[in-house]
Coordinates of C-alpha atoms in Angstrom, one line a residue:
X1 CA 97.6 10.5 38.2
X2 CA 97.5 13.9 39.8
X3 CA 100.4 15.3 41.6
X4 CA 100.6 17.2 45.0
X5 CA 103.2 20.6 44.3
X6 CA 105.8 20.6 47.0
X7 CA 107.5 23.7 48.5
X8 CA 110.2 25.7 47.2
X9 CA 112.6 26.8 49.5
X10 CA 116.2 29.2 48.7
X11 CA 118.2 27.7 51.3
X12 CA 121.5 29.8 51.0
X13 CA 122.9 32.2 47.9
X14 CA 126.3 33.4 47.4
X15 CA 128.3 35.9 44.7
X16 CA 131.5 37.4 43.7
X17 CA 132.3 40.8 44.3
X18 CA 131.5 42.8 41.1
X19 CA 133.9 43.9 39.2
X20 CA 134.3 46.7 36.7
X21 CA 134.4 45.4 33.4
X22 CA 138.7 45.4 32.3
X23 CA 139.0 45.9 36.0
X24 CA 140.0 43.0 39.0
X25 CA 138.6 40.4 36.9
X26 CA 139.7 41.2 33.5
X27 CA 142.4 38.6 33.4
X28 CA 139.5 36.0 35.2
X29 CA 137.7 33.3 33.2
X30 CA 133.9 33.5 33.9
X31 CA 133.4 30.0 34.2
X32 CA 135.9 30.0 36.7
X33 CA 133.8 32.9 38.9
X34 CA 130.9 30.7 38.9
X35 CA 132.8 27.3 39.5
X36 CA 134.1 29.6 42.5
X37 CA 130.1 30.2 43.8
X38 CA 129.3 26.5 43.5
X39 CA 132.4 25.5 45.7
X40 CA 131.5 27.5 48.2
X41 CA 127.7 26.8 48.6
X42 CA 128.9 23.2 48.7
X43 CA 131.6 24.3 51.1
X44 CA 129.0 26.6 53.5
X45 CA 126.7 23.7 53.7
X46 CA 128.4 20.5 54.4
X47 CA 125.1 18.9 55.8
X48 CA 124.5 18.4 52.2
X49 CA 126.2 15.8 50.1
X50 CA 127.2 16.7 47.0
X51 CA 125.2 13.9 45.4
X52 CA 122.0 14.9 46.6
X53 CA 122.5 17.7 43.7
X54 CA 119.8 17.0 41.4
X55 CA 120.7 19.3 38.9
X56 CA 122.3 23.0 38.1
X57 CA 121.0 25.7 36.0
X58 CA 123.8 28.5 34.8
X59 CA 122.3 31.8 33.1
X60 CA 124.7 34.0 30.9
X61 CA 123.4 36.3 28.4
X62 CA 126.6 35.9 25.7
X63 CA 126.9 32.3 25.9
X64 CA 130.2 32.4 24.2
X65 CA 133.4 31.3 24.8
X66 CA 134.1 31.0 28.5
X67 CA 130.6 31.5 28.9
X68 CA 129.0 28.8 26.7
X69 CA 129.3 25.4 26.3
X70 CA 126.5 23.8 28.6
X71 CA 127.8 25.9 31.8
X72 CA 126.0 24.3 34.1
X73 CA 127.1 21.3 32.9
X74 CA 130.6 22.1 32.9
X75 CA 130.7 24.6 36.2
X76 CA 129.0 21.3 38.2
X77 CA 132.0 19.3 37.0
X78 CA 135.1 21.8 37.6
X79 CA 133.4 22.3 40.9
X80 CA 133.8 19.0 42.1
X81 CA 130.0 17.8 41.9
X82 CA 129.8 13.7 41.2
X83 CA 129.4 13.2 37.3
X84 CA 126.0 11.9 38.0
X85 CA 124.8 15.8 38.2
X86 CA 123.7 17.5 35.4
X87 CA 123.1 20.7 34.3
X88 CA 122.3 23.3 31.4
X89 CA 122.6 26.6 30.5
X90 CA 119.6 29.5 30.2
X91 CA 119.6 32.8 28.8
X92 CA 116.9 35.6 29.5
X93 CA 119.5 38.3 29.4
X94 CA 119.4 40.2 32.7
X95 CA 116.6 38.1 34.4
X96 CA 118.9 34.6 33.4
X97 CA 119.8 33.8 37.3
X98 CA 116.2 34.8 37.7
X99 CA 115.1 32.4 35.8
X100 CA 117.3 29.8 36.4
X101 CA 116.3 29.7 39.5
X102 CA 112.6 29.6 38.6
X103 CA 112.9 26.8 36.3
X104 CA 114.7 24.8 38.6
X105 CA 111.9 25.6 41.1
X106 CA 109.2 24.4 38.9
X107 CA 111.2 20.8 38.7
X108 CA 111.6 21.2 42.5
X109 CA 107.6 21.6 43.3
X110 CA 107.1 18.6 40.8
X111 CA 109.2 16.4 41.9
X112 CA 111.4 15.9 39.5
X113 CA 114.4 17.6 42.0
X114 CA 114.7 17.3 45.6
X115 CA 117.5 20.2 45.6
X116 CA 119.2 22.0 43.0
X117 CA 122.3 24.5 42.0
X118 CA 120.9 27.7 39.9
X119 CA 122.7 30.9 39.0
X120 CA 124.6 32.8 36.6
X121 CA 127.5 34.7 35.1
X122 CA 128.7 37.6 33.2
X123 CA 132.0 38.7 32.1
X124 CA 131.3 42.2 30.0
X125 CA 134.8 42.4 30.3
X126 CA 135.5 39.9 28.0
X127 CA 132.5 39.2 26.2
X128 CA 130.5 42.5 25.4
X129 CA 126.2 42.4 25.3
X130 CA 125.9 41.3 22.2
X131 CA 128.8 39.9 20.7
X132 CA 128.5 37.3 18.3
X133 CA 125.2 37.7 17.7
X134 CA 123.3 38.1 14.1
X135 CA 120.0 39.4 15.0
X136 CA 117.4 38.9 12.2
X137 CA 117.2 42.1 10.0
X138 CA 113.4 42.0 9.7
X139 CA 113.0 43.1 13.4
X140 CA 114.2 46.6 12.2
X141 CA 113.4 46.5 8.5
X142 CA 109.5 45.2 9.2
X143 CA 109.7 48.0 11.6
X144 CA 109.1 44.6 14.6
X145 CA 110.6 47.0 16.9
X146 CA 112.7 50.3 16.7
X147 CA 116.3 49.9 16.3
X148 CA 116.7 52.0 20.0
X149 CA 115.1 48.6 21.6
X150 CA 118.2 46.7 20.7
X151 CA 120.5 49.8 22.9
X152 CA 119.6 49.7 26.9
X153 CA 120.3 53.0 27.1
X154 CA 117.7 54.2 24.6
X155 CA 115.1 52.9 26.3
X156 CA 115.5 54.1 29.2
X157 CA 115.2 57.6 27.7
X158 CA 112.4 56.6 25.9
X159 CA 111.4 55.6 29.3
X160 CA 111.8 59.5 30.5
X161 CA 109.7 60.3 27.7
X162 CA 106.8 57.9 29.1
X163 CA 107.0 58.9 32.1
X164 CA 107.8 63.4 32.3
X165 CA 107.7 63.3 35.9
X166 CA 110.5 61.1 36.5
X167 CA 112.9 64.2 35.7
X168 CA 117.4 63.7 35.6
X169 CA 117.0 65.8 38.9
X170 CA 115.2 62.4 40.7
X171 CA 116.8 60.0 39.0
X172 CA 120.5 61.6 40.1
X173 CA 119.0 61.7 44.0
X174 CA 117.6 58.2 43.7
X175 CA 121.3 56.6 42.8
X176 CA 122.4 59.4 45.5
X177 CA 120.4 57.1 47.9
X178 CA 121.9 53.8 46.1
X179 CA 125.5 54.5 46.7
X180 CA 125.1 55.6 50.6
X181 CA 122.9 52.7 51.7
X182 CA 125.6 50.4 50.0
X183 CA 128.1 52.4 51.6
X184 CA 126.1 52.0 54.7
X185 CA 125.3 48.2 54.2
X186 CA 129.4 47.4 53.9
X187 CA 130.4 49.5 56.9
X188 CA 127.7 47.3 58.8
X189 CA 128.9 44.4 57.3
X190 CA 125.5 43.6 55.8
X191 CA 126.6 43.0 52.1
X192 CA 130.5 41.1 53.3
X193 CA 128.6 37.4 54.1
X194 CA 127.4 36.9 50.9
X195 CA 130.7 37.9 48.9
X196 CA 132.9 34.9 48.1
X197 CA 136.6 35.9 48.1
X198 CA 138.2 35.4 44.7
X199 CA 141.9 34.8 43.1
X200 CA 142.0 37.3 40.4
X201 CA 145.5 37.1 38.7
X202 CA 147.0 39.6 36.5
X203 CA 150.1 39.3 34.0
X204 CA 151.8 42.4 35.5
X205 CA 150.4 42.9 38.8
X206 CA 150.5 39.1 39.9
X207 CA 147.4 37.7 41.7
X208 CA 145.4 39.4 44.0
X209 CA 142.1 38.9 46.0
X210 CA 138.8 39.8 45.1
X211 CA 136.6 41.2 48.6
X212 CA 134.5 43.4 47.8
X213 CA 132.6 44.9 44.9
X214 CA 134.9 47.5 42.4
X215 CA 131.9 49.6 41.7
X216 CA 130.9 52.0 44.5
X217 CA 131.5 55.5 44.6
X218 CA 131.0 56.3 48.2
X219 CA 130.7 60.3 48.7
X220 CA 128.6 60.5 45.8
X221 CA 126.8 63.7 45.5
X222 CA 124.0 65.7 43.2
X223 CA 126.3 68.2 42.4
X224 CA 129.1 65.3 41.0
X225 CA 126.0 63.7 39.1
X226 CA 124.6 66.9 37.3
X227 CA 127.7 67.7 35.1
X228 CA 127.5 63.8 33.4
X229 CA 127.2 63.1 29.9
X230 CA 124.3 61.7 28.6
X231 CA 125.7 59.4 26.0
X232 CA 122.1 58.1 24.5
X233 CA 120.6 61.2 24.0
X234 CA 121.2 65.1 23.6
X235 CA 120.5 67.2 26.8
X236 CA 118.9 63.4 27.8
X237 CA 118.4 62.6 31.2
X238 CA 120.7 59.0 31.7
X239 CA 123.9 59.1 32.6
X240 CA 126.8 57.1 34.3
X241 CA 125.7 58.0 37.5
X242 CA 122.3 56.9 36.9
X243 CA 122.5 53.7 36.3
X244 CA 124.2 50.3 36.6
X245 CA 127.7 50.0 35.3
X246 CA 129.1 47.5 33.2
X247 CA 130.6 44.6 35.1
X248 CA 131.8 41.0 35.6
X249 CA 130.5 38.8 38.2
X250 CA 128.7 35.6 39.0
X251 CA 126.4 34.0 41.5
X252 CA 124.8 30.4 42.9
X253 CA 122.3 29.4 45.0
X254 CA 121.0 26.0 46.7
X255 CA 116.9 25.6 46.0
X256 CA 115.4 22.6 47.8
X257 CA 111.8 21.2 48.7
X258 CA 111.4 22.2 52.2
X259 CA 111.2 18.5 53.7
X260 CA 114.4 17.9 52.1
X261 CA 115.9 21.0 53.6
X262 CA 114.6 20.4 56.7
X263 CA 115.6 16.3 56.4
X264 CA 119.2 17.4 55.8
X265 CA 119.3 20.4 58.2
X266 CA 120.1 23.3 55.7
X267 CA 118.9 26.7 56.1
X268 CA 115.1 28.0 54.9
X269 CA 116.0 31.4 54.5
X270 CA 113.0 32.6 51.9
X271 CA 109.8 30.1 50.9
X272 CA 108.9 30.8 47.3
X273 CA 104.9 31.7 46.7
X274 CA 105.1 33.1 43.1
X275 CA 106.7 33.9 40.0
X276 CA 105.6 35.8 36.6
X277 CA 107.5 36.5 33.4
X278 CA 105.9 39.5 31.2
X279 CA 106.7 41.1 27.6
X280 CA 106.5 45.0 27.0
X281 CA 107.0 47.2 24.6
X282 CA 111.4 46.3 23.8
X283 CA 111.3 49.8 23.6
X284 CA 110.9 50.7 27.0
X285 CA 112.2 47.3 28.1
X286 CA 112.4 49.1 31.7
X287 CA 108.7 49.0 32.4
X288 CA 108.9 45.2 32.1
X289 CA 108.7 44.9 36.3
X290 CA 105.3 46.6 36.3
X291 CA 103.1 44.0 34.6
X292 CA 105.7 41.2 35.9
X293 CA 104.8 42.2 39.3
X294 CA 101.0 42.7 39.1
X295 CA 100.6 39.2 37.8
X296 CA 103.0 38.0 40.1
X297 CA 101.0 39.3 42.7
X298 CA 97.6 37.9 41.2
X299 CA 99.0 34.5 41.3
X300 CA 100.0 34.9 44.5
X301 CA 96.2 36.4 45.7
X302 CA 98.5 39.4 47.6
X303 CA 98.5 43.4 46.4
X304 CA 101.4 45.2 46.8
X305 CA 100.5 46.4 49.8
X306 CA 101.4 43.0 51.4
X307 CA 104.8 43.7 50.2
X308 CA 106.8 44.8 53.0
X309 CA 110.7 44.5 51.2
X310 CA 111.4 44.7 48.0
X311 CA 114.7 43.8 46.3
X312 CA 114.1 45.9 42.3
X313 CA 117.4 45.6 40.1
X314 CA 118.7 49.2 39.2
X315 CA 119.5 48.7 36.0
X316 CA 118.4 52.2 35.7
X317 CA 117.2 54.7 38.0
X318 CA 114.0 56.0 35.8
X319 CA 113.2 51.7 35.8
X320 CA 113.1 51.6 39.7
X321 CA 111.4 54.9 40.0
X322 CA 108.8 54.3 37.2
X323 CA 107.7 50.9 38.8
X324 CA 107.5 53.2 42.0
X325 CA 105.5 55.7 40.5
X326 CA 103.2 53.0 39.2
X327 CA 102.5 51.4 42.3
X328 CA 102.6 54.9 44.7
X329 CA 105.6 54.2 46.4
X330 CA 107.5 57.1 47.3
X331 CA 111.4 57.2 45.9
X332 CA 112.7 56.8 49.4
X333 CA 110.5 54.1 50.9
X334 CA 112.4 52.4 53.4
X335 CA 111.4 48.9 52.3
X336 CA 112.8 49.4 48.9
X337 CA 116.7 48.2 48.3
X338 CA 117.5 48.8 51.8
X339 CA 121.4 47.8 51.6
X340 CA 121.9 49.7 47.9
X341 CA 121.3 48.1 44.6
X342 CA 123.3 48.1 41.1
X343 CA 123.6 51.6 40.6
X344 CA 126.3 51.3 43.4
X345 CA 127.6 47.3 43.1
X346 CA 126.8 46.7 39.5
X347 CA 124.8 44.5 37.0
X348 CA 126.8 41.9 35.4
X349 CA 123.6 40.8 33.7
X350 CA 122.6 37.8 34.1
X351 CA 123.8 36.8 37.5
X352 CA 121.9 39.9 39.0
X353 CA 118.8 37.8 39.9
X354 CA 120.7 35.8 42.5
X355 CA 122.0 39.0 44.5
X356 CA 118.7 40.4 45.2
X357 CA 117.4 37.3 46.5
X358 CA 120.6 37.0 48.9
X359 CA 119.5 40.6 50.3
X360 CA 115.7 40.2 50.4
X361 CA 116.6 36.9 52.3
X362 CA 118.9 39.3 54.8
X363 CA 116.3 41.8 55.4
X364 CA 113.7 38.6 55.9
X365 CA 116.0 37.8 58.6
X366 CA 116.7 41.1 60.2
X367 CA 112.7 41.9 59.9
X368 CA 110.6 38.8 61.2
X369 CA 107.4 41.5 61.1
X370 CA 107.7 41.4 57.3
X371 CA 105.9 38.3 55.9
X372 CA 106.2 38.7 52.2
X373 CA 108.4 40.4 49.8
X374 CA 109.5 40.4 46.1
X375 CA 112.7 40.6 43.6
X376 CA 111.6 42.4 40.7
X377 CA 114.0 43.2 37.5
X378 CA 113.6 45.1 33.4
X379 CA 114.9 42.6 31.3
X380 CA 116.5 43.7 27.7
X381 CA 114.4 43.1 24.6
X382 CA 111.1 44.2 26.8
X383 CA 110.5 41.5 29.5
X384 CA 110.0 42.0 33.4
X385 CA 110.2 39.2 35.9
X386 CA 109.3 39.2 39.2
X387 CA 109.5 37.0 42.2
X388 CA 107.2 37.1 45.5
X389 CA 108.6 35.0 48.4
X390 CA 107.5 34.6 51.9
X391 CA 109.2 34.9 54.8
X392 CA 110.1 31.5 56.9
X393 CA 110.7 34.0 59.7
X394 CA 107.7 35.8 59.8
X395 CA 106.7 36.6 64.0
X396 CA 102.6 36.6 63.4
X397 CA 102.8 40.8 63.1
X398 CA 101.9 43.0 60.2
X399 CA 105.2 44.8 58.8

């Protein structure tokens, strides 16, 4: 019996501020950051009953402790959905939001959803990349991959060494540009809607609140960027400055078939047209958006020259400009991470996917002329995902 494929819509995202790993959230459970998201989509949106949740999808890249046992499962419960909901647990490292929203997209155009919770979490505070895992000695000792694949931070020198033109000197005025547009973004009160206040208690200090993200270093300058060490590498070129931080944080978002959305009178903010998932070389995992993106874009019958925002996670500075290079756009194209990106807010892995949706869905908003755009992220162990979405809002005009 052949099936009709329905419309995927992202009705409305939310996140936690970031925090510094050990910093406001270092006495915070991780489930409880996420249970915090769900909450408040539920409590934004109270058109929609909680029972019309088909299903939730929670990404975390150390599913361990706080962060494992069947989070989706068990976030949908501690946040008050019915017990009829259900829900799982993905990991794709720092593409897991990403992808949980993806997968639940996929069971949204088939029908097997008519709306669903995805999102994801990460605590690096309390639960390090990595911890707890045993990966298989033959990936180094059948020489699979080079040991430097397994640290982020090698690869993205190795990524240097791909690409000579991509020089420390760009890559520090890049996250230059990273911290004043967020700077910029939050005294316009761009980035504030999306941020869901959080409790964060501490033994000695008592409990405060959570606002805003702990990671931004407004007044940022070349000059305070050039004296960093670069900790991978002698005389390398990434530093601290360069690239995202380590952090804690979690986000959620509603997906829904557009006739449902528009049945229960919930927001279209982006309509989703493709999505592509691509393995590289893990050794320069941060080329991974490149091929992502190109298929993505093939799927989608659109060149990138249709693209009029893009939303690229900066995990690294070399990763955004390399995928620039790639695709001649210049370092300081207006249409690229307009409000800031990681380098300033952070990367708590695998709940990054959500935030760059909630901004491309902003900038969709503020810019009716732009019809398409795309969030695009390097994923560890040498993947790239990308994500092309249309504008509901588009006016009729060429961006």
């Amino acid at each position: 019996m052949p099936r009709q494929l329905r419309e995927v819509v992202f009705v409305d995202g939310v996140r936690t501020p970031f925090g510094k790993a050990k910093g406001q959230f270092a006495e915070t459970r991780a489930d409880d950051l996420v249970i915090k998201c769900i909450r408040e989509l539920i409590e934004r949106n109270p058109q929609l009953p909680p029972e019309r949740v088909d299903e939730v999808a929670i990404a975390a890249t150390t599913q361990i402790g706080d962060q494992g046992l069947t989070l989706g499962r068990t976030a949908a419960l501690l946040a008050g959905l019915p017990n009829t909901t259900p829900g799982y647990s993905i990991d794709r490292m720092c593409a897991g939001a990403m992808t949980a929203v993806t997968s639940v997209a996929g069971g949204i155009a088939f029908g097997s959803y008519d709306i669903a919770i995805a999102g994801g979490v990460e605590h690096m505070g309390r639960h390090p990349m990595g911890e707890g895992v045993d990966p298989n000695p033959r990936i180094v000792a059948e020489k699979i991959v080079s040991p430097e694949a397994l640290v982020m931070g090698n690869t993205a020198e190795n990524l240097h060494d791909r690409y000579p033109s991509i020089t420390k000197e760009r890559c520090d005025a890049y996250a230059v540009r990273s911290q004043e547009k967020t700077a910029a973004a939050y005294a316009a009160g761009k980035i504030q809607p999306d941020l869901v206040p959080v409790a964060a208690r501490s033994v000695e200090q008592g409990w405060g609140l959570a606002t805003t993200d702990e990671g931004p270093r407004p007044g940022t300058t070349m000059e305070s960027l050039a004296g960093l060490k670069t900790p991978f590498r002698p005389h390398g070129n990434v530093t601290a400055g360069n690239a995202s931080g380590i952090n804690d944080g979690a986000t959620a978002a509603i997906l829904a078939d557009e006739e449902t959305a528009k049945e229960l009178g919930l927001p279209v903010k982006m309509r989703l047209v493709s999505y592509s998932f691509v393995g590289v070389e893990p050794e320069v995992m941060g080329a991974g958006p490149i091929p992502s993106t190109e298929k993505a874009l093939k799927q989608a019958g659109l060149t990138i020259d249709d693209i009029g925002a893009l939303e690229v996670n900066e995990a690294f500075a070399v990763q955004v400009l390399a995928m620039l290079e790639h695709f001649g756009i210049a370092d300081d194209d207006a249409r690229v991470n307009p409000y800031g990106g990681a380098i300033a807010m952070g990367h708590p892995l695998a709940s990054s996917g959500v935030r760059l949706m909630n901004q491309l869905a902003r900038t969709f908003e503020e810019k009716p002329e732009v019809r398409y755009g795309l969030t695009t992220m390097c994923v560890g162990i040498g993947m790239g995902g990308t994500v092309v979405w249309e504008n509901p809002h588009w006016n009729g005009e060429s961006a």
